Amino acid sequence: MSNNCGSQITSLGIVGFGAFGQLAALHLGQHFEISAYDPSPGLATVAKQLGVRLTSVHAVSQADVILIAAPMSSFEQVVSEIAVACKPGALIVDVGSVKVVPAEIMRRLLPNHVDIVATHPLFGPQSAGTGIEGLKIAVCPIQGTRHARLAAFLHKALGLNVIMTTPEYHDQELAVIQGLTHLIAKVLLRMGPLPTRMTTKSFDLLSDAISMVQHDAPEVFEAIETANPYAETVRRQFFDLAASLSVELENSIKDTAVQ
Amino acid sequence: MSNNCGSQITSLGIVGFGAFGQLAALHLGQHFEISAYDPSPGLATVAKQLGVRLTSVHAVSQADVILIAAPMSSFEQVVSEIAVACKPGALIVDVGSVKVVPAEIMRRLLPNHVDIVATHPLFGPQSAGTGIEGLKIAVCPIQGTRHARLAAFLHKALGLNVIMTTPEYHDQELAVIQGLTHLIAKVLLRMGPLPTRMTTKSFDLLSDAISMVQHDAPEVFEAIETANPYAETVRRQFFDLAASLSVELENSIKDTAVQ
């Protein structure tokens, strides 16, 4: 993606400079000149460390490539602000955990003269601790043709494992993958501190899985469980199967007691 | 444990020659002369490979050390058969996933002239695939004083990480550790084949945890969930927390829809 206009460095505007926006800046700094917008205070130091210029949403929206890393709750508002400021030919990319709803919003609000690609990096600051090479990213073409070039950049320049898909197929798979992981993690965390002494290997793996998602922002859980149109069905299936297993086990205990 | 009678090899009798009895024979073959009893047919080949003599429960019960690796459903019957045949001074050890009920049965049925130690190796054929060094075993002294010598053997000769505990404390911790792992695995397996493409690191860990326990014998699940006196409480807590989280999420979706 860099130097795609002769010798001129491509500009990247990040809207939403939270944990993921910062991770993106860390890995994209050598390829782009980065500006970022975030309404939260106290981001000056980290922005400086990452060589990122903090500015207005309007200024950020004039970059060649715009990365939307804002929470679902403000997503529609953010896209409508970008829509009035973005340049013809801009490439607009989002990075949220769900894809159907954001893709619909971007397609509806953004002008026809921009390219739109919906993505979901299947990792976060926690799992990218030792680098991002080999990690997975789902890429959904929404508008325009530059998704192929973006995919090549993600694969060649960042070493990511690119999975081309559609918002619908993505949300169906992720309703199980993220929906269940976060649901189970949430329930186990509410059970209080888990034992650490007489643990089995499988329980250790389960604990590791939980600790990877327990520090995710509450908005991530909210988005995964409520903004994915398939999450409710998967959740209901999990709860129903759990309930019927519970009944089976209570009956089996009664049978044993009667014998 | 070996050569504890001068130059004579200590005899070990395994009652129950299933997956765990065979794993025990594999790791204890160089320390003991092993015989085994199992009512199931078709074990001659594996017994021969492991250098184990298959014989009657009465003959096996006359060994210096008796290892009970029988399922919970036949545990009381097995112990009563050992009780009438075992030699004074024998060391009797069980290896099941629960400890309160088996310890009570062994204490009640076995004669006063034997030593009894209840153990739970926190691993199985699946997790011991690359050897058992460093793996955990819970050890509960029940009768006599030879638990200390057994613990030293398990640590020094087999390289196991020995955790001394009581049946009650063991079952409390394991109600969470194994109870929850197996419960979650069972529910997820009933959901059908899990997605493997757009997986996150935390979901991969969860899948690994499940695949470690999914091939366990049905008796293991049964024992963990119904023969552990604390399992029902833990299970109920998990199901209740899951149900209240489910309600919270449905309400949160309704709130979003209303806004």
Short mmCIF file of C-alpha atoms in Angstrom, two decimals:
data_model
loop_
_atom_site.label_atom_id
_atom_site.label_comp_id
_atom_site.label_asym_id
_atom_site.label_seq_id
_atom_site.Cartn_x
_atom_site.Cartn_y
_atom_site.Cartn_z
CA MET A 1 0.00 0.00 0.00
CA SER A 2 2.88 2.36 0.66
CA ASN A 3 4.23 4.61 -2.05
CA ASN A 4 1.28 3.92 -4.29
CA CYS A 5 1.47 7.50 -5.67
CA GLY A 6 5.04 7.55 -6.93
CA SER A 7 7.42 8.76 -4.22
CA GLN A 8 4.66 10.17 -2.02
CA ILE A 9 3.97 8.32 1.26
CA THR A 10 0.38 7.10 1.53
CA SER A 11 -1.49 8.72 4.41
CA LEU A 12 -3.45 6.60 6.87
CA GLY A 13 -6.14 8.05 9.13
CA ILE A 14 -7.20 5.99 12.13
CA VAL A 15 -10.60 6.82 13.60
CA GLY A 16 -10.71 5.43 17.14
CA PHE A 17 -7.30 5.28 18.83
CA GLY A 18 -8.03 2.66 21.51
CA ALA A 19 -6.19 -0.62 22.09
CA PHE A 20 -6.70 -1.85 18.52
CA GLY A 21 -6.08 1.51 16.83
CA GLN A 22 -2.76 1.68 18.69
CA LEU A 23 -1.83 -1.88 17.71
CA ALA A 24 -2.56 -0.98 14.07
CA ALA A 25 -0.36 2.13 14.32
CA LEU A 26 2.47 0.04 15.78
CA HIS A 27 2.47 -2.36 12.83
CA LEU A 28 1.61 0.13 10.06
CA GLY A 29 3.94 2.96 11.09
CA GLN A 30 6.69 1.95 8.65
CA HIS A 31 4.24 1.82 5.72
CA PHE A 32 2.16 4.98 6.23
CA GLU A 33 2.14 8.51 7.56
CA ILE A 34 -0.43 8.12 10.30
CA SER A 35 -2.90 10.54 11.86
CA ALA A 36 -5.57 9.52 14.36
CA TYR A 37 -8.73 10.85 15.93
CA ASP A 38 -10.20 9.79 19.27
CA PRO A 39 -12.52 11.78 21.55
CA SER A 40 -10.91 10.26 24.69
CA PRO A 41 -8.35 12.39 26.60
CA GLY A 42 -4.86 11.26 27.63
CA LEU A 43 -3.70 9.73 24.33
CA ALA A 44 -0.97 12.29 23.56
CA THR A 45 1.91 10.27 25.04
CA VAL A 46 1.13 6.97 23.30
CA ALA A 47 0.46 8.82 20.03
CA LYS A 48 3.85 10.50 20.27
CA GLN A 49 5.59 7.21 21.03
CA LEU A 50 3.98 5.66 17.94
CA GLY A 51 4.74 8.67 15.73
CA VAL A 52 1.04 9.37 15.21
CA ARG A 53 -0.42 12.88 14.82
CA LEU A 54 -3.65 13.33 16.81
CA THR A 55 -6.11 15.58 14.99
CA SER A 56 -9.80 16.16 14.19
CA VAL A 57 -12.08 13.51 12.67
CA HIS A 58 -12.39 15.79 9.63
CA ALA A 59 -8.63 15.96 9.08
CA VAL A 60 -8.21 12.21 9.62
CA SER A 61 -10.99 11.56 7.10
CA GLN A 62 -8.96 13.16 4.34
CA ALA A 63 -6.30 10.45 4.37
CA ASP A 64 -5.73 8.07 1.42
CA VAL A 65 -6.66 5.12 3.61
CA ILE A 66 -9.09 5.43 6.52
CA LEU A 67 -9.10 2.76 9.23
CA ILE A 68 -12.21 2.72 11.41
CA ALA A 69 -11.36 1.25 14.82
CA ALA A 70 -14.24 2.85 16.73
CA PRO A 71 -16.64 0.89 19.01
CA MET A 72 -19.95 -0.37 17.57
CA SER A 73 -21.91 2.12 19.71
CA SER A 74 -20.45 5.09 17.80
CA PHE A 75 -19.86 3.33 14.47
CA GLU A 76 -22.75 4.85 12.51
CA GLN A 77 -21.95 8.36 13.80
CA VAL A 78 -18.27 7.95 12.86
CA VAL A 79 -19.08 6.69 9.35
CA SER A 80 -21.45 9.60 8.71
CA GLU A 81 -18.67 12.04 9.72
CA ILE A 82 -16.16 10.31 7.44
CA ALA A 83 -18.74 10.27 4.60
CA VAL A 84 -18.86 14.07 4.34
CA ALA A 85 -15.08 14.57 4.55
CA CYS A 86 -13.43 11.69 2.67
CA LYS A 87 -11.62 12.21 -0.65
CA PRO A 88 -12.68 10.56 -3.93
CA GLY A 89 -10.71 7.36 -4.36
CA ALA A 90 -10.08 6.83 -0.64
CA LEU A 91 -9.93 3.28 0.72
CA ILE A 92 -12.07 2.82 3.83
CA VAL A 93 -11.49 -0.20 6.06
CA ASP A 94 -13.10 -1.21 9.35
CA VAL A 95 -11.75 -3.74 11.87
CA GLY A 96 -14.64 -4.70 14.17
CA SER A 97 -15.55 -8.15 15.51
CA VAL A 98 -18.84 -8.28 13.58
CA LYS A 99 -19.27 -7.58 9.87
CA VAL A 100 -22.91 -7.69 8.66
CA VAL A 101 -24.12 -4.53 10.43
CA PRO A 102 -20.97 -2.39 9.87
CA ALA A 103 -20.83 -3.42 6.18
CA GLU A 104 -24.47 -2.36 5.74
CA ILE A 105 -23.79 1.01 7.46
CA MET A 106 -20.67 1.71 5.37
CA ARG A 107 -22.41 0.75 2.11
CA ARG A 108 -25.40 2.96 2.96
CA LEU A 109 -23.58 6.07 4.24
CA LEU A 110 -20.28 6.30 2.35
CA PRO A 111 -20.12 7.87 -1.13
CA ASN A 112 -19.82 5.76 -4.31
CA HIS A 113 -16.41 7.24 -5.12
CA VAL A 114 -14.58 5.38 -2.30
CA ASP A 115 -13.54 1.74 -1.97
CA ILE A 116 -14.83 -0.12 1.09
CA VAL A 117 -13.37 -3.28 2.65
CA ALA A 118 -14.72 -4.77 5.89
CA THR A 119 -12.08 -6.70 7.84
CA HIS A 120 -11.77 -8.56 11.10
CA PRO A 121 -8.25 -9.17 12.39
CA LEU A 122 -8.76 -12.38 14.39
CA PHE A 123 -6.39 -11.17 17.08
CA GLY A 124 -5.95 -8.34 19.53
CA PRO A 125 -3.22 -6.75 21.65
CA GLN A 126 -3.26 -9.88 23.85
CA SER A 127 -2.70 -12.50 21.12
CA ALA A 128 -0.40 -10.21 19.08
CA GLY A 129 2.01 -9.84 21.98
CA THR A 130 4.77 -11.71 20.19
CA GLY A 131 4.13 -10.22 16.75
CA ILE A 132 1.41 -10.61 14.14
CA GLU A 133 3.08 -12.83 11.56
CA GLY A 134 0.93 -15.83 10.71
CA LEU A 135 -2.13 -14.46 12.52
CA LYS A 136 -5.47 -14.53 10.73
CA ILE A 137 -7.50 -11.68 9.26
CA ALA A 138 -10.92 -12.02 7.60
CA VAL A 139 -11.38 -9.70 4.59
CA CYS A 140 -14.80 -8.91 3.02
CA PRO A 141 -14.95 -6.86 -0.23
CA ILE A 142 -17.83 -4.37 0.06
CA GLN A 143 -17.38 -1.69 -2.63
CA GLY A 144 -14.75 -1.13 -5.36
CA THR A 145 -11.92 -3.42 -6.41
CA ARG A 146 -9.02 -2.59 -4.11
CA HIS A 147 -9.72 -5.49 -1.71
CA ALA A 148 -7.31 -7.65 -3.74
CA ARG A 149 -4.50 -5.12 -3.35
CA LEU A 150 -5.27 -4.75 0.37
CA ALA A 151 -5.21 -8.55 0.80
CA ALA A 152 -1.84 -8.74 -0.94
CA PHE A 153 -0.47 -6.00 1.34
CA LEU A 154 -1.79 -7.71 4.49
CA HIS A 155 -0.22 -10.97 3.40
CA LYS A 156 3.08 -9.76 1.94
CA ALA A 157 3.91 -6.72 4.07
CA LEU A 158 2.43 -7.83 7.40
CA GLY A 159 2.68 -11.63 7.03
CA LEU A 160 -0.99 -12.13 7.93
CA ASN A 161 -3.01 -15.19 6.95
CA VAL A 162 -5.77 -13.58 4.85
CA ILE A 163 -9.17 -15.30 4.70
CA MET A 164 -11.46 -13.84 2.00
CA THR A 165 -15.11 -14.13 3.00
CA THR A 166 -18.46 -12.31 3.13
CA PRO A 167 -19.98 -10.42 6.09
CA GLU A 168 -22.76 -13.04 6.38
CA TYR A 169 -20.46 -16.05 6.34
CA HIS A 170 -18.07 -14.29 8.72
CA ASP A 171 -20.75 -13.50 11.27
CA GLN A 172 -22.14 -17.05 11.12
CA GLU A 173 -18.74 -18.60 11.91
CA LEU A 174 -17.77 -15.98 14.47
CA ALA A 175 -21.10 -16.33 16.30
CA VAL A 176 -19.76 -19.74 17.30
CA ILE A 177 -16.05 -18.91 17.56
CA GLN A 178 -16.13 -15.63 19.45
CA GLY A 179 -19.68 -15.87 20.75
CA LEU A 180 -19.03 -19.09 22.63
CA THR A 181 -15.49 -18.26 23.80
CA HIS A 182 -16.58 -14.94 25.31
CA LEU A 183 -19.78 -16.40 26.73
CA ILE A 184 -17.97 -19.25 28.48
CA ALA A 185 -15.22 -16.89 29.66
CA LYS A 186 -17.80 -14.49 31.11
CA VAL A 187 -19.63 -17.25 32.99
CA LEU A 188 -16.38 -18.73 34.38
CA LEU A 189 -15.10 -15.31 35.47
CA ARG A 190 -18.33 -14.77 37.40
CA MET A 191 -17.71 -18.05 39.24
CA GLY A 192 -14.84 -16.31 41.04
CA PRO A 193 -11.13 -17.18 41.16
CA LEU A 194 -10.59 -20.55 39.49
CA PRO A 195 -8.48 -23.23 41.22
CA THR A 196 -4.86 -23.40 40.09
CA ARG A 197 -3.40 -26.33 42.07
CA MET A 198 -4.85 -29.69 41.04
CA THR A 199 -5.44 -28.65 37.46
CA THR A 200 -5.58 -30.94 34.45
CA LYS A 201 -3.99 -30.09 31.09
CA SER A 202 -7.41 -29.50 29.53
CA PHE A 203 -8.42 -27.13 32.35
CA ASP A 204 -5.13 -25.25 31.93
CA LEU A 205 -5.98 -24.76 28.23
CA LEU A 206 -9.46 -23.57 29.19
CA SER A 207 -7.97 -21.11 31.71
CA ASP A 208 -5.54 -19.82 29.08
CA ALA A 209 -8.43 -19.29 26.65
CA ILE A 210 -10.31 -17.30 29.28
CA SER A 211 -7.37 -15.16 30.29
CA MET A 212 -6.86 -14.18 26.63
CA VAL A 213 -10.29 -12.58 26.36
CA GLN A 214 -10.95 -11.43 29.93
CA HIS A 215 -9.15 -8.12 29.43
CA ASP A 216 -11.03 -7.27 26.24
CA ALA A 217 -12.99 -4.01 26.45
CA PRO A 218 -16.66 -4.52 27.51
CA GLU A 219 -17.66 -3.11 24.10
CA VAL A 220 -16.05 -6.13 22.44
CA PHE A 221 -18.24 -8.57 24.39
CA GLU A 222 -21.28 -6.36 23.75
CA ALA A 223 -20.56 -6.25 20.00
CA ILE A 224 -19.90 -9.99 19.72
CA GLU A 225 -23.04 -10.98 21.60
CA THR A 226 -25.54 -8.34 20.53
CA ALA A 227 -24.37 -6.87 17.18
CA ASN A 228 -23.82 -10.25 15.47
CA PRO A 229 -27.21 -11.28 14.01
CA TYR A 230 -26.38 -14.98 14.46
CA ALA A 231 -25.08 -14.80 18.05
CA GLU A 232 -28.46 -15.11 19.76
CA THR A 233 -29.26 -18.41 17.98
CA VAL A 234 -25.87 -19.91 18.87
CA ARG A 235 -26.18 -18.70 22.47
CA ARG A 236 -29.68 -20.13 22.78
CA GLN A 237 -28.47 -23.46 21.37
CA PHE A 238 -25.64 -23.52 23.93
CA PHE A 239 -27.95 -22.67 26.85
CA ASP A 240 -30.60 -25.20 25.70
CA LEU A 241 -28.04 -28.01 25.33
CA ALA A 242 -26.55 -27.09 28.72
CA ALA A 243 -30.01 -27.18 30.32
CA SER A 244 -30.91 -30.57 28.83
CA LEU A 245 -27.53 -32.00 29.89
CA SER A 246 -28.22 -30.67 33.39
CA VAL A 247 -31.59 -32.51 33.47
CA GLU A 248 -29.97 -35.73 32.19
CA LEU A 249 -27.35 -35.58 34.94
CA GLU A 250 -29.86 -34.92 37.73
CA ASN A 251 -31.94 -37.88 36.47
CA SER A 252 -28.86 -40.08 36.33
CA ILE A 253 -28.09 -39.17 39.98
CA LYS A 254 -31.69 -40.01 40.97
CA ASP A 255 -31.46 -43.38 39.14
CA THR A 256 -28.24 -44.22 40.97
CA ALA A 257 -29.82 -43.27 44.30
CA VAL A 258 -32.86 -45.51 43.62
CA GLN A 259 -30.76 -48.56 42.67
CA MET B 1 8.62 -49.26 45.69
CA SER B 2 10.71 -51.82 43.87
CA ASN B 3 12.92 -54.22 45.73
CA ASN B 4 11.40 -53.35 49.06
CA CYS B 5 11.88 -56.95 50.22
CA GLY B 6 15.59 -57.37 49.67
CA SER B 7 16.30 -58.68 46.18
CA GLN B 8 12.71 -59.77 45.55
CA ILE B 9 10.78 -57.80 42.93
CA THR B 10 7.61 -56.23 44.32
CA SER B 11 4.45 -57.57 42.68
CA LEU B 12 1.80 -55.18 41.40
CA GLY B 13 -1.78 -56.28 40.70
CA ILE B 14 -3.90 -54.04 38.50
CA VAL B 15 -7.66 -54.48 38.85
CA GLY B 16 -9.27 -52.95 35.75
CA PHE B 17 -7.09 -53.12 32.64
CA GLY B 18 -8.71 -50.36 30.56
CA ALA B 19 -7.01 -47.26 29.11
CA PHE B 20 -5.66 -46.11 32.47
CA GLY B 21 -4.66 -49.56 33.74
CA GLN B 22 -2.66 -50.02 30.53
CA LEU B 23 -1.00 -46.60 30.89
CA ALA B 24 -0.02 -47.53 34.46
CA ALA B 25 1.45 -50.84 33.26
CA LEU B 26 3.48 -49.01 30.61
CA HIS B 27 5.11 -46.70 33.16
CA LEU B 28 5.39 -49.18 36.06
CA GLY B 29 6.67 -52.22 34.11
CA GLN B 30 10.32 -51.57 34.95
CA HIS B 31 9.57 -51.27 38.69
CA PHE B 32 7.17 -54.18 39.28
CA GLU B 33 6.17 -57.65 38.21
CA ILE B 34 2.67 -56.91 36.98
CA SER B 35 -0.48 -59.02 36.82
CA ALA B 36 -3.89 -57.66 35.87
CA TYR B 37 -7.55 -58.60 36.00
CA ASP B 38 -10.29 -57.30 33.73
CA PRO B 39 -13.61 -58.96 32.85
CA SER B 40 -13.53 -57.53 29.29
CA PRO B 41 -12.42 -59.83 26.45
CA GLY B 42 -9.74 -59.04 23.87
CA LEU B 43 -7.00 -57.76 26.19
CA ALA B 44 -4.50 -60.59 25.66
CA THR B 45 -2.47 -58.83 22.94
CA VAL B 46 -2.00 -55.55 24.76
CA ALA B 47 -1.24 -57.41 28.01
CA LYS B 48 1.46 -59.43 26.22
CA GLN B 49 2.96 -56.28 24.67
CA LEU B 50 3.16 -54.68 28.11
CA GLY B 51 4.56 -57.80 29.77
CA VAL B 52 1.50 -58.15 31.98
CA ARG B 53 0.04 -61.50 33.10
CA LEU B 54 -3.77 -61.57 32.88
CA THR B 55 -5.30 -63.60 35.70
CA SER B 56 -8.21 -63.80 38.16
CA VAL B 57 -9.22 -60.99 40.52
CA HIS B 58 -8.30 -63.31 43.40
CA ALA B 59 -4.77 -63.90 42.12
CA VAL B 60 -4.26 -60.19 41.36
CA SER B 61 -5.43 -59.32 44.88
CA GLN B 62 -2.51 -61.23 46.40
CA ALA B 63 0.10 -58.79 45.05
CA ASP B 64 2.22 -56.58 47.32
CA VAL B 65 0.68 -53.49 45.76
CA ILE B 66 -2.85 -53.47 44.33
CA LEU B 67 -3.86 -50.72 41.90
CA ILE B 68 -7.61 -50.30 41.45
CA ALA B 69 -8.32 -48.82 37.99
CA ALA B 70 -11.91 -50.06 37.72
CA PRO B 71 -14.88 -47.81 36.81
CA MET B 72 -16.96 -46.24 39.60
CA SER B 73 -19.93 -48.45 38.71
CA SER B 74 -18.09 -51.62 39.76
CA PHE B 75 -15.80 -50.03 42.38
CA GLU B 76 -17.59 -51.29 45.51
CA GLN B 77 -17.85 -54.85 44.08
CA VAL B 78 -14.15 -54.84 43.16
CA VAL B 79 -13.07 -53.60 46.60
CA SER B 80 -15.14 -56.28 48.36
CA GLU B 81 -13.44 -58.95 46.21
CA ILE B 82 -9.99 -57.55 47.00
CA ALA B 83 -10.90 -57.34 50.70
CA VAL B 84 -11.28 -61.11 51.08
CA ALA B 85 -8.12 -62.00 49.14
CA CYS B 86 -5.48 -59.35 49.95
CA LYS B 87 -2.40 -60.14 52.01
CA PRO B 88 -1.62 -58.48 55.36
CA GLY B 89 0.66 -55.51 54.76
CA ALA B 90 -0.49 -54.95 51.16
CA LEU B 91 -0.63 -51.41 49.82
CA ILE B 92 -3.92 -50.65 48.06
CA VAL B 93 -4.14 -47.63 45.76
CA ASP B 94 -6.99 -46.37 43.60
CA VAL B 95 -6.74 -43.92 40.69
CA GLY B 96 -10.25 -42.59 40.00
CA SER B 97 -11.32 -39.03 39.16
CA VAL B 98 -13.27 -38.63 42.42
CA LYS B 99 -11.98 -39.38 45.90
CA VAL B 100 -14.58 -38.93 48.68
CA VAL B 101 -16.82 -41.90 47.77
CA PRO B 102 -14.01 -44.38 46.82
CA ALA B 103 -12.05 -43.47 49.99
CA GLU B 104 -15.14 -44.16 52.11
CA ILE B 105 -15.70 -47.51 50.35
CA MET B 106 -12.06 -48.61 50.74
CA ARG B 107 -11.95 -47.55 54.41
CA ARG B 108 -15.20 -49.42 55.12
CA LEU B 109 -14.53 -52.67 53.22
CA LEU B 110 -10.78 -53.30 53.34
CA PRO B 111 -9.16 -54.97 56.36
CA ASN B 112 -7.19 -52.99 58.97
CA HIS B 113 -3.97 -54.83 58.11
CA VAL B 114 -3.49 -53.10 54.72
CA ASP B 115 -2.37 -49.57 53.87
CA ILE B 116 -4.73 -47.51 51.72
CA VAL B 117 -3.86 -44.48 49.58
CA ALA B 118 -6.41 -42.76 47.34
CA THR B 119 -4.82 -41.06 44.32
CA HIS B 120 -5.88 -39.15 41.26
CA PRO B 121 -3.34 -38.88 38.44
CA LEU B 122 -4.42 -35.58 36.85
CA PHE B 123 -3.72 -36.93 33.38
CA GLY B 124 -4.79 -39.71 31.08
CA PRO B 125 -3.56 -41.51 27.95
CA GLN B 126 -4.32 -38.31 25.96
CA SER B 127 -2.26 -35.87 28.06
CA ALA B 128 0.48 -38.44 28.82
CA GLY B 129 1.20 -38.96 25.12
CA THR B 130 4.66 -37.43 25.37
CA GLY B 131 5.54 -38.95 28.74
CA ILE B 132 4.42 -38.37 32.31
CA GLU B 133 7.36 -36.42 33.73
CA GLY B 134 6.18 -33.23 35.44
CA LEU B 135 2.50 -34.23 35.31
CA LYS B 136 0.42 -33.88 38.46
CA ILE B 137 -0.96 -36.54 40.80
CA ALA B 138 -3.13 -35.90 43.86
CA VAL B 139 -2.37 -38.24 46.78
CA CYS B 140 -4.69 -38.71 49.80
CA PRO B 141 -3.51 -40.84 52.78
CA ILE B 142 -6.43 -43.01 53.96
CA GLN B 143 -5.04 -45.81 56.18
CA GLY B 144 -1.52 -46.70 57.34
CA THR B 145 1.68 -44.76 56.89
CA ARG B 146 3.04 -45.80 53.51
CA HIS B 147 1.62 -42.78 51.67
CA ALA B 148 4.91 -40.94 52.27
CA ARG B 149 6.91 -43.73 50.65
CA LEU B 150 4.46 -43.91 47.75
CA ALA B 151 4.71 -40.13 47.25
CA ALA B 152 8.50 -40.35 47.20
CA PHE B 153 8.33 -43.15 44.58
CA LEU B 154 5.89 -41.22 42.39
CA HIS B 155 8.10 -38.17 42.53
CA LYS B 156 11.56 -39.74 42.30
CA ALA B 157 10.96 -42.80 40.11
CA LEU B 158 8.22 -41.43 37.84
CA GLY B 159 9.01 -37.70 37.95
CA LEU B 160 5.44 -36.81 38.88
CA ASN B 161 4.43 -33.58 40.62
CA VAL B 162 2.84 -34.96 43.81
CA ILE B 163 0.11 -32.91 45.50
CA MET B 164 -0.78 -34.20 49.00
CA THR B 165 -4.41 -33.50 49.84
CA THR B 166 -7.61 -34.94 51.36
CA PRO B 167 -10.53 -36.58 49.51
CA GLU B 168 -12.83 -33.68 50.49
CA TYR B 169 -10.47 -30.94 49.36
CA HIS B 170 -9.67 -32.88 46.18
CA ASP B 171 -13.32 -33.31 45.23
CA GLN B 172 -14.09 -29.64 45.92
CA GLU B 173 -11.33 -28.43 43.59
CA LEU B 174 -11.96 -31.06 40.94
CA ALA B 175 -15.69 -30.32 40.89
CA VAL B 176 -14.64 -27.04 39.31
CA ILE B 177 -11.59 -28.24 37.33
CA GLN B 178 -12.90 -31.45 35.78
CA GLY B 179 -16.61 -30.80 36.31
CA LEU B 180 -16.57 -27.62 34.26
CA THR B 181 -14.12 -28.79 31.58
CA HIS B 182 -16.14 -31.94 30.85
CA LEU B 183 -19.46 -30.12 31.06
CA ILE B 184 -18.40 -27.43 28.60
CA ALA B 185 -16.81 -30.04 26.32
CA LYS B 186 -20.00 -32.12 26.32
CA VAL B 187 -22.20 -29.13 25.46
CA LEU B 188 -19.86 -27.96 22.67
CA LEU B 189 -19.62 -31.47 21.19
CA ARG B 190 -23.41 -31.61 21.03
CA MET B 191 -23.39 -28.37 19.03
CA GLY B 192 -21.90 -30.34 16.15
CA PRO B 193 -18.61 -29.86 14.27
CA LEU B 194 -16.99 -26.61 15.39
CA PRO B 195 -15.66 -24.12 12.81
CA THR B 196 -11.95 -24.36 12.09
CA ARG B 197 -11.29 -21.57 9.57
CA MET B 198 -11.74 -18.08 11.06
CA THR B 199 -10.67 -19.14 14.53
CA THR B 200 -9.14 -16.92 17.19
CA LYS B 201 -6.25 -18.02 19.43
CA SER B 202 -8.57 -18.30 22.44
CA PHE B 203 -11.03 -20.48 20.49
CA ASP B 204 -8.14 -22.71 19.36
CA LEU B 205 -7.20 -23.21 23.03
CA LEU B 206 -10.82 -24.00 23.86
CA SER B 207 -10.95 -26.54 20.99
CA ASP B 208 -7.72 -28.13 22.22
CA ALA B 209 -9.17 -28.43 25.73
CA ILE B 210 -12.27 -30.14 24.34
CA SER B 211 -10.39 -32.54 22.13
CA MET B 212 -8.32 -33.68 25.14
CA VAL B 213 -11.38 -34.90 27.02
CA GLN B 214 -13.75 -35.89 24.22
CA HIS B 215 -12.29 -39.36 23.89
CA ASP B 216 -12.52 -40.10 27.62
CA ALA B 217 -14.69 -43.13 28.43
CA PRO B 218 -18.34 -42.22 29.21
CA GLU B 219 -17.75 -43.61 32.72
CA VAL B 220 -15.24 -40.81 33.35
CA PHE B 221 -17.84 -38.12 32.59
CA GLU B 222 -20.41 -40.00 34.65
CA ALA B 223 -18.02 -40.30 37.62
CA ILE B 224 -16.93 -36.67 37.46
CA GLU B 225 -20.45 -35.29 37.26
CA THR B 226 -22.40 -37.68 39.45
CA ALA B 227 -19.97 -39.35 41.89
CA ASN B 228 -18.32 -36.12 43.05
CA PRO B 229 -20.49 -34.78 45.91
CA TYR B 230 -19.59 -31.17 45.03
CA ALA B 231 -20.17 -31.38 41.26
CA GLU B 232 -23.90 -30.67 41.34
CA THR B 233 -23.41 -27.36 43.20
CA VAL B 234 -20.71 -26.21 40.78
CA ARG B 235 -22.79 -27.28 37.79
CA ARG B 236 -25.85 -25.48 39.12
CA GLN B 237 -23.79 -22.33 39.72
CA PHE B 238 -22.52 -22.51 36.12
CA PHE B 239 -26.00 -23.03 34.66
CA ASP B 240 -27.51 -20.26 36.86
CA LEU B 241 -24.80 -17.77 35.90
CA ALA B 242 -25.19 -18.74 32.23
CA ALA B 243 -28.96 -18.24 32.45
CA SER B 244 -28.69 -14.82 34.10
CA LEU B 245 -26.09 -13.73 31.54
CA SER B 246 -28.48 -14.89 28.82
CA VAL B 247 -31.27 -12.71 30.27
CA GLU B 248 -28.92 -9.71 30.55
CA LEU B 249 -27.93 -10.07 26.90
CA GLU B 250 -31.52 -10.38 25.65
CA ASN B 251 -32.44 -7.26 27.66
CA SER B 252 -29.45 -5.41 26.28
CA ILE B 253 -30.59 -6.27 22.73
CA LYS B 254 -34.11 -5.03 23.52
CA ASP B 255 -32.67 -1.76 24.95
CA THR B 256 -30.63 -1.22 21.79
CA ALA B 257 -33.68 -1.89 19.62
CA VAL B 258 -35.77 0.63 21.61
CA GLN B 259 -33.19 3.43 21.39
#
